[in-house]
mmCIF file of C-alpha atoms in Angstrom:
data_model
loop_
_atom_site.group_PDB
_atom_site.id
_atom_site.type_symbol
_atom_site.label_atom_id
_atom_site.label_comp_id
_atom_site.label_asym_id
_atom_site.label_seq_id
_atom_site.Cartn_x
_atom_site.Cartn_y
_atom_site.Cartn_z
ATOM 1 C CA MET A 22 148.909 122.233 96.273
ATOM 2 C CA PRO A 23 151.984 123.188 98.333
ATOM 3 C CA ALA A 24 154.272 120.264 99.191
ATOM 4 C CA ASP A 25 153.746 118.656 102.637
ATOM 5 C CA PHE A 26 150.347 120.350 102.875
ATOM 6 C CA GLU A 27 148.385 117.582 101.224
ATOM 7 C CA ILE A 28 147.016 115.977 104.391
ATOM 8 C CA LEU A 29 145.988 119.268 105.865
ATOM 9 C CA ILE A 30 144.261 120.519 102.717
ATOM 10 C CA ASN A 31 142.592 117.170 102.052
ATOM 11 C CA ASN A 32 141.148 116.958 105.569
ATOM 12 C CA PHE A 33 139.789 120.516 105.394
ATOM 13 C CA SER A 34 138.198 119.705 101.895
ATOM 14 C CA VAL A 35 136.628 116.577 103.224
ATOM 15 C CA GLY A 36 135.204 118.491 106.159
ATOM 16 C CA ILE A 37 133.800 121.295 104.044
ATOM 17 C CA PHE A 38 132.288 118.875 101.467
ATOM 18 C CA GLY A 39 130.824 116.794 104.258
ATOM 19 C CA MET A 40 129.300 119.864 105.903
ATOM 20 C CA ILE A 41 127.358 120.905 102.855
ATOM 21 C CA PRO A 42 125.249 117.792 102.393
ATOM 22 C CA ALA A 43 124.827 117.689 106.316
ATOM 23 C CA ILE A 44 123.293 121.101 106.102
ATOM 24 C CA PHE A 45 121.235 120.184 103.101
ATOM 25 C CA GLY A 46 119.889 117.107 104.898
ATOM 26 C CA TYR A 47 119.093 118.938 108.144
ATOM 27 C CA TYR A 48 117.000 121.598 106.624
ATOM 28 C CA LEU A 49 115.404 119.789 103.608
ATOM 29 C CA ILE A 50 115.415 116.060 104.230
ATOM 30 C CA GLY A 51 115.033 116.302 108.036
ATOM 31 C CA PRO A 52 111.437 117.730 107.917
ATOM 32 C CA LEU A 53 110.397 115.245 105.340
ATOM 33 C CA MET A 54 111.570 112.300 107.517
ATOM 34 C CA GLU A 55 109.919 113.875 110.580
ATOM 35 C CA ALA A 56 106.658 114.052 108.625
ATOM 36 C CA ILE A 57 106.998 110.421 107.485
ATOM 37 C CA LEU A 58 107.640 109.347 111.150
ATOM 38 C CA ALA A 59 104.617 111.301 112.437
ATOM 39 C CA ILE A 60 102.415 109.453 109.883
ATOM 40 C CA LEU A 61 103.900 106.075 110.817
ATOM 41 C CA MET A 62 103.314 106.880 114.557
ATOM 42 C CA MET A 63 99.655 107.747 113.912
ATOM 43 C CA GLY A 64 99.151 104.484 112.034
ATOM 44 C CA VAL A 65 100.821 102.423 114.662
ATOM 45 C CA ASN A 66 98.811 104.032 117.481
ATOM 46 C CA VAL A 67 95.559 103.500 115.641
ATOM 47 C CA LEU A 68 96.277 99.775 115.152
ATOM 48 C CA ILE A 69 97.378 99.352 118.807
ATOM 49 C CA ASN A 70 94.251 101.061 120.044
ATOM 50 C CA HIS A 71 92.051 98.834 117.852
ATOM 51 C CA ALA A 72 93.627 95.473 118.790
ATOM 52 C CA LEU A 73 95.036 94.975 115.290
ATOM 53 C CA LEU A 74 98.548 94.479 116.494
ATOM 54 C CA PRO A 75 99.796 92.167 113.710
ATOM 55 C CA LEU A 76 99.064 94.820 111.180
ATOM 56 C CA VAL A 77 101.555 97.119 112.984
ATOM 57 C CA ALA A 78 104.166 95.435 110.698
ATOM 58 C CA ILE A 79 102.703 97.364 107.772
ATOM 59 C CA PHE A 80 104.191 100.500 109.313
ATOM 60 C CA VAL A 81 107.118 99.020 111.115
ATOM 61 C CA GLU A 82 108.938 97.389 108.259
ATOM 62 C CA PRO A 83 108.924 100.281 105.853
ATOM 63 C CA ALA A 84 109.934 102.645 108.721
ATOM 64 C CA LYS A 85 112.870 100.307 109.394
ATOM 65 C CA VAL A 86 114.012 100.487 105.796
ATOM 66 C CA LEU A 87 113.965 104.253 105.957
ATOM 67 C CA PHE A 88 116.292 103.976 108.941
ATOM 68 C CA LEU A 89 113.600 105.096 111.387
ATOM 69 C CA ASN A 90 113.836 101.851 113.271
ATOM 70 C CA ASN A 91 115.377 103.269 116.415
ATOM 71 C CA ALA A 92 112.938 106.247 116.398
ATOM 72 C CA ILE A 93 109.829 104.162 116.086
ATOM 73 C CA ASN A 94 111.142 101.469 118.546
ATOM 74 C CA HIS A 95 112.363 103.658 121.400
ATOM 75 C CA GLY A 96 109.924 106.481 120.711
ATOM 76 C CA ILE A 97 106.715 104.450 120.522
ATOM 77 C CA PHE A 98 107.109 100.842 121.538
ATOM 78 C CA THR A 99 109.533 101.035 124.472
ATOM 79 C CA PRO A 100 107.497 103.531 126.540
ATOM 80 C CA ILE A 101 104.399 101.303 126.112
ATOM 81 C CA GLY A 102 106.430 98.285 126.723
ATOM 82 C CA ILE A 103 107.836 99.674 129.973
ATOM 83 C CA GLU A 104 104.347 100.317 131.374
ATOM 84 C CA GLN A 105 103.097 96.843 130.333
ATOM 85 C CA ALA A 106 106.151 95.018 131.674
ATOM 86 C CA SER A 107 105.836 96.801 135.078
ATOM 87 C CA GLN A 108 102.391 95.226 135.412
ATOM 88 C CA THR A 109 102.802 91.814 133.794
ATOM 89 C CA GLY A 110 106.475 91.291 133.731
ATOM 90 C CA ARG A 111 106.598 91.155 129.926
ATOM 91 C CA SER A 112 105.469 93.068 126.862
ATOM 92 C CA ILE A 113 104.855 92.165 123.232
ATOM 93 C CA MET A 114 105.833 95.753 122.329
ATOM 94 C CA TYR A 115 109.437 94.878 122.696
ATOM 95 C CA MET A 116 109.087 92.147 119.916
ATOM 96 C CA LEU A 117 107.526 94.277 117.187
ATOM 97 C CA GLU A 118 110.620 96.004 115.849
ATOM 98 C CA ALA A 119 113.464 93.999 117.452
ATOM 99 C CA ASN A 120 112.678 90.615 115.942
ATOM 100 C CA PRO A 121 115.652 89.568 113.819
ATOM 101 C CA GLY A 122 113.548 87.077 111.862
ATOM 102 C CA PRO A 123 112.284 89.289 108.953
ATOM 103 C CA GLY A 124 115.755 90.576 108.226
ATOM 104 C CA LEU A 125 117.221 87.162 108.294
ATOM 105 C CA GLY A 126 114.648 85.943 105.902
ATOM 106 C CA VAL A 127 115.518 88.635 103.441
ATOM 107 C CA LEU A 128 119.268 87.969 103.622
ATOM 108 C CA LEU A 129 118.739 84.240 103.363
ATOM 109 C CA ALA A 130 116.576 84.669 100.239
ATOM 110 C CA TYR A 131 119.224 86.843 98.622
ATOM 111 C CA TRP A 132 121.927 84.386 99.550
ATOM 112 C CA ILE A 133 120.040 81.409 98.012
ATOM 113 C CA PHE A 134 118.215 82.967 95.043
ATOM 114 C CA SER A 135 119.913 86.195 93.998
ATOM 115 C CA LYS A 136 121.006 86.383 90.488
ATOM 116 C CA ASP A 137 123.692 88.824 91.112
ATOM 117 C CA GLN A 138 126.885 87.064 92.267
ATOM 118 C CA ALA A 139 128.224 90.070 94.074
ATOM 119 C CA THR A 140 124.957 90.509 96.084
ATOM 120 C CA LYS A 141 124.824 86.773 96.632
ATOM 121 C CA ASP A 142 128.351 86.579 98.044
ATOM 122 C CA SER A 143 127.746 89.510 100.317
ATOM 123 C CA ALA A 144 124.713 87.975 102.020
ATOM 124 C CA PRO A 145 126.400 85.525 104.344
ATOM 125 C CA GLY A 146 128.475 88.233 106.046
ATOM 126 C CA ALA A 147 125.410 90.398 106.304
ATOM 127 C CA ILE A 148 123.547 87.553 108.044
ATOM 128 C CA ILE A 149 126.232 87.280 110.685
ATOM 129 C CA ILE A 150 126.229 91.091 111.294
ATOM 130 C CA HIS A 151 122.451 91.301 111.380
ATOM 131 C CA PHE A 152 121.442 88.108 113.206
ATOM 132 C CA PHE A 153 124.299 87.724 115.782
ATOM 133 C CA GLY A 154 125.457 91.346 115.855
ATOM 134 C CA GLY A 155 121.924 92.947 115.992
ATOM 135 C CA ILE A 156 122.739 95.572 113.369
ATOM 136 C CA HIS A 157 119.448 95.539 111.404
ATOM 137 C CA GLU A 158 120.534 98.397 109.167
ATOM 138 C CA ILE A 159 122.734 95.898 107.223
ATOM 139 C CA TYR A 160 119.821 94.400 105.392
ATOM 140 C CA PHE A 161 118.056 97.676 104.578
ATOM 141 C CA PRO A 162 120.032 98.244 101.306
ATOM 142 C CA TYR A 163 118.995 94.735 100.150
ATOM 143 C CA ILE A 164 115.441 95.911 100.171
ATOM 144 C CA LEU A 165 116.155 99.402 98.832
ATOM 145 C CA MET A 166 117.840 97.954 95.688
ATOM 146 C CA ASN A 167 114.576 96.141 94.960
ATOM 147 C CA PRO A 168 111.726 97.862 96.894
ATOM 148 C CA ILE A 169 109.057 95.177 96.062
ATOM 149 C CA VAL A 170 110.944 92.937 98.497
ATOM 150 C CA ILE A 171 109.543 94.919 101.382
ATOM 151 C CA ILE A 172 106.395 92.966 101.089
ATOM 152 C CA ALA A 173 108.260 89.855 102.411
ATOM 153 C CA PRO A 174 109.324 91.326 105.790
ATOM 154 C CA ILE A 175 105.954 92.868 106.280
ATOM 155 C CA LEU A 176 104.134 89.478 105.844
ATOM 156 C CA GLY A 177 106.773 87.701 107.826
ATOM 157 C CA ASN A 178 106.572 90.075 110.768
ATOM 158 C CA ILE A 179 102.661 89.886 110.617
ATOM 159 C CA CYS A 180 102.944 86.069 111.078
ATOM 160 C CA ALA A 181 105.381 86.476 113.899
ATOM 161 C CA ILE A 182 103.318 89.123 115.746
ATOM 162 C CA ALA A 183 100.117 87.176 115.342
ATOM 163 C CA PHE A 184 101.842 84.016 116.751
ATOM 164 C CA TYR A 185 103.265 86.021 119.699
ATOM 165 C CA ALA A 186 99.875 87.548 120.506
ATOM 166 C CA LEU A 187 98.207 84.114 120.285
ATOM 167 C CA MET A 188 100.791 82.602 122.580
ATOM 168 C CA GLY A 189 100.868 85.511 124.980
ATOM 169 C CA CYS A 190 104.538 86.063 124.392
ATOM 170 C CA GLY A 191 106.453 89.123 125.433
ATOM 171 C CA LEU A 192 110.008 90.256 126.433
ATOM 172 C CA GLN A 193 111.029 91.450 129.807
ATOM 173 C CA GLY A 194 112.763 94.491 128.449
ATOM 174 C CA PRO A 195 114.030 96.020 125.210
ATOM 175 C CA ALA A 196 116.303 93.939 123.050
ATOM 176 C CA SER A 197 118.784 96.452 121.887
ATOM 177 C CA PRO A 198 120.572 95.852 119.622
ATOM 178 C CA GLY A 199 118.164 93.413 118.167
ATOM 179 C CA SER A 200 120.379 90.371 117.832
ATOM 180 C CA ILE A 201 119.061 86.862 118.336
ATOM 181 C CA ILE A 202 121.245 86.771 121.558
ATOM 182 C CA ALA A 203 119.672 89.929 123.038
ATOM 183 C CA PHE A 204 116.229 88.904 121.809
ATOM 184 C CA MET A 205 116.285 85.444 123.439
ATOM 185 C CA SER A 206 117.978 86.664 126.586
ATOM 186 C CA MET A 207 115.024 89.071 127.241
ATOM 187 C CA ALA A 208 112.479 86.302 126.891
ATOM 188 C CA PRO A 209 110.988 84.833 130.025
ATOM 189 C CA LYS A 210 112.076 81.246 130.793
ATOM 190 C CA ASP A 211 108.569 79.963 130.041
ATOM 191 C CA ALA A 212 108.372 81.655 126.677
ATOM 192 C CA ILE A 213 111.799 80.867 125.231
ATOM 193 C CA ILE A 214 110.627 78.232 122.789
ATOM 194 C CA PRO A 215 107.651 80.220 121.491
ATOM 195 C CA THR A 216 109.884 83.294 121.159
ATOM 196 C CA ALA A 217 112.320 81.247 118.916
ATOM 197 C CA ILE A 218 109.472 79.801 116.942
ATOM 198 C CA GLY A 219 108.358 83.387 116.120
ATOM 199 C CA VAL A 220 111.719 84.256 114.829
ATOM 200 C CA ILE A 221 111.705 81.190 112.624
ATOM 201 C CA LEU A 222 108.212 81.814 111.442
ATOM 202 C CA ALA A 223 109.233 85.401 110.347
ATOM 203 C CA ALA A 224 112.318 84.250 108.557
ATOM 204 C CA GLY A 225 111.007 80.970 107.049
ATOM 205 C CA PHE A 226 107.924 82.560 105.627
ATOM 206 C CA LEU A 227 109.967 84.781 103.488
ATOM 207 C CA LEU A 228 111.685 81.980 101.716
ATOM 208 C CA ARG A 229 108.334 80.665 100.579
ATOM 209 C CA LEU A 230 107.498 83.846 98.633
ATOM 210 C CA PRO A 231 108.367 84.286 94.921
ATOM 211 C CA VAL A 232 111.967 85.385 94.630
ATOM 212 C CA ARG A 233 112.432 85.595 90.922
ATOM 213 C CA SER A 234 112.586 89.337 91.135
ATOM 214 C CA LEU A 235 115.733 89.243 93.364
ATOM 215 C CA LYS A 236 118.693 90.797 91.514
#
């Protein structure tokens, strides 16, 4: 490498090597993810149409871990939520994906019970980023490193959605990013306490599950 050309050559190399996997992902992985999203959308629509709203978590939580959270939230729930909120002033659709409780429960479980010290030490910082910053993607790798853990957020969100449906809760608009601050700020004044309880239910339920498999 010629002297003084290191930065120029290195930058071009990084760009070229970055372009190759980007092309690969666009043409090969992209269609696969679109197919997965289409299946998830069909499942969600069926459950919504048949008044089985809590079971939507079965599709929502795996979709989130596959980084389809924004697509399923803004592509499915938000349009329905806008229509409902225009009529009633609130919509439970805004709560299905944005609830920070399931992710908080996963991170708390890793922080308290993880056997791997590096993972255990990383959890507190992830909790701050997820719960207060609203960046849900921070907890996805914690599930991907041990996929069976996905059962926990699914069951936690089922409990939260069932509670919200029972209490008639809903947000006035989409909570994006899904931090506890945005989530609570969009709750009507008469539903602030039930909204907070739903977050606690989703997070607290996860800590009651067996966690011996955490690594």
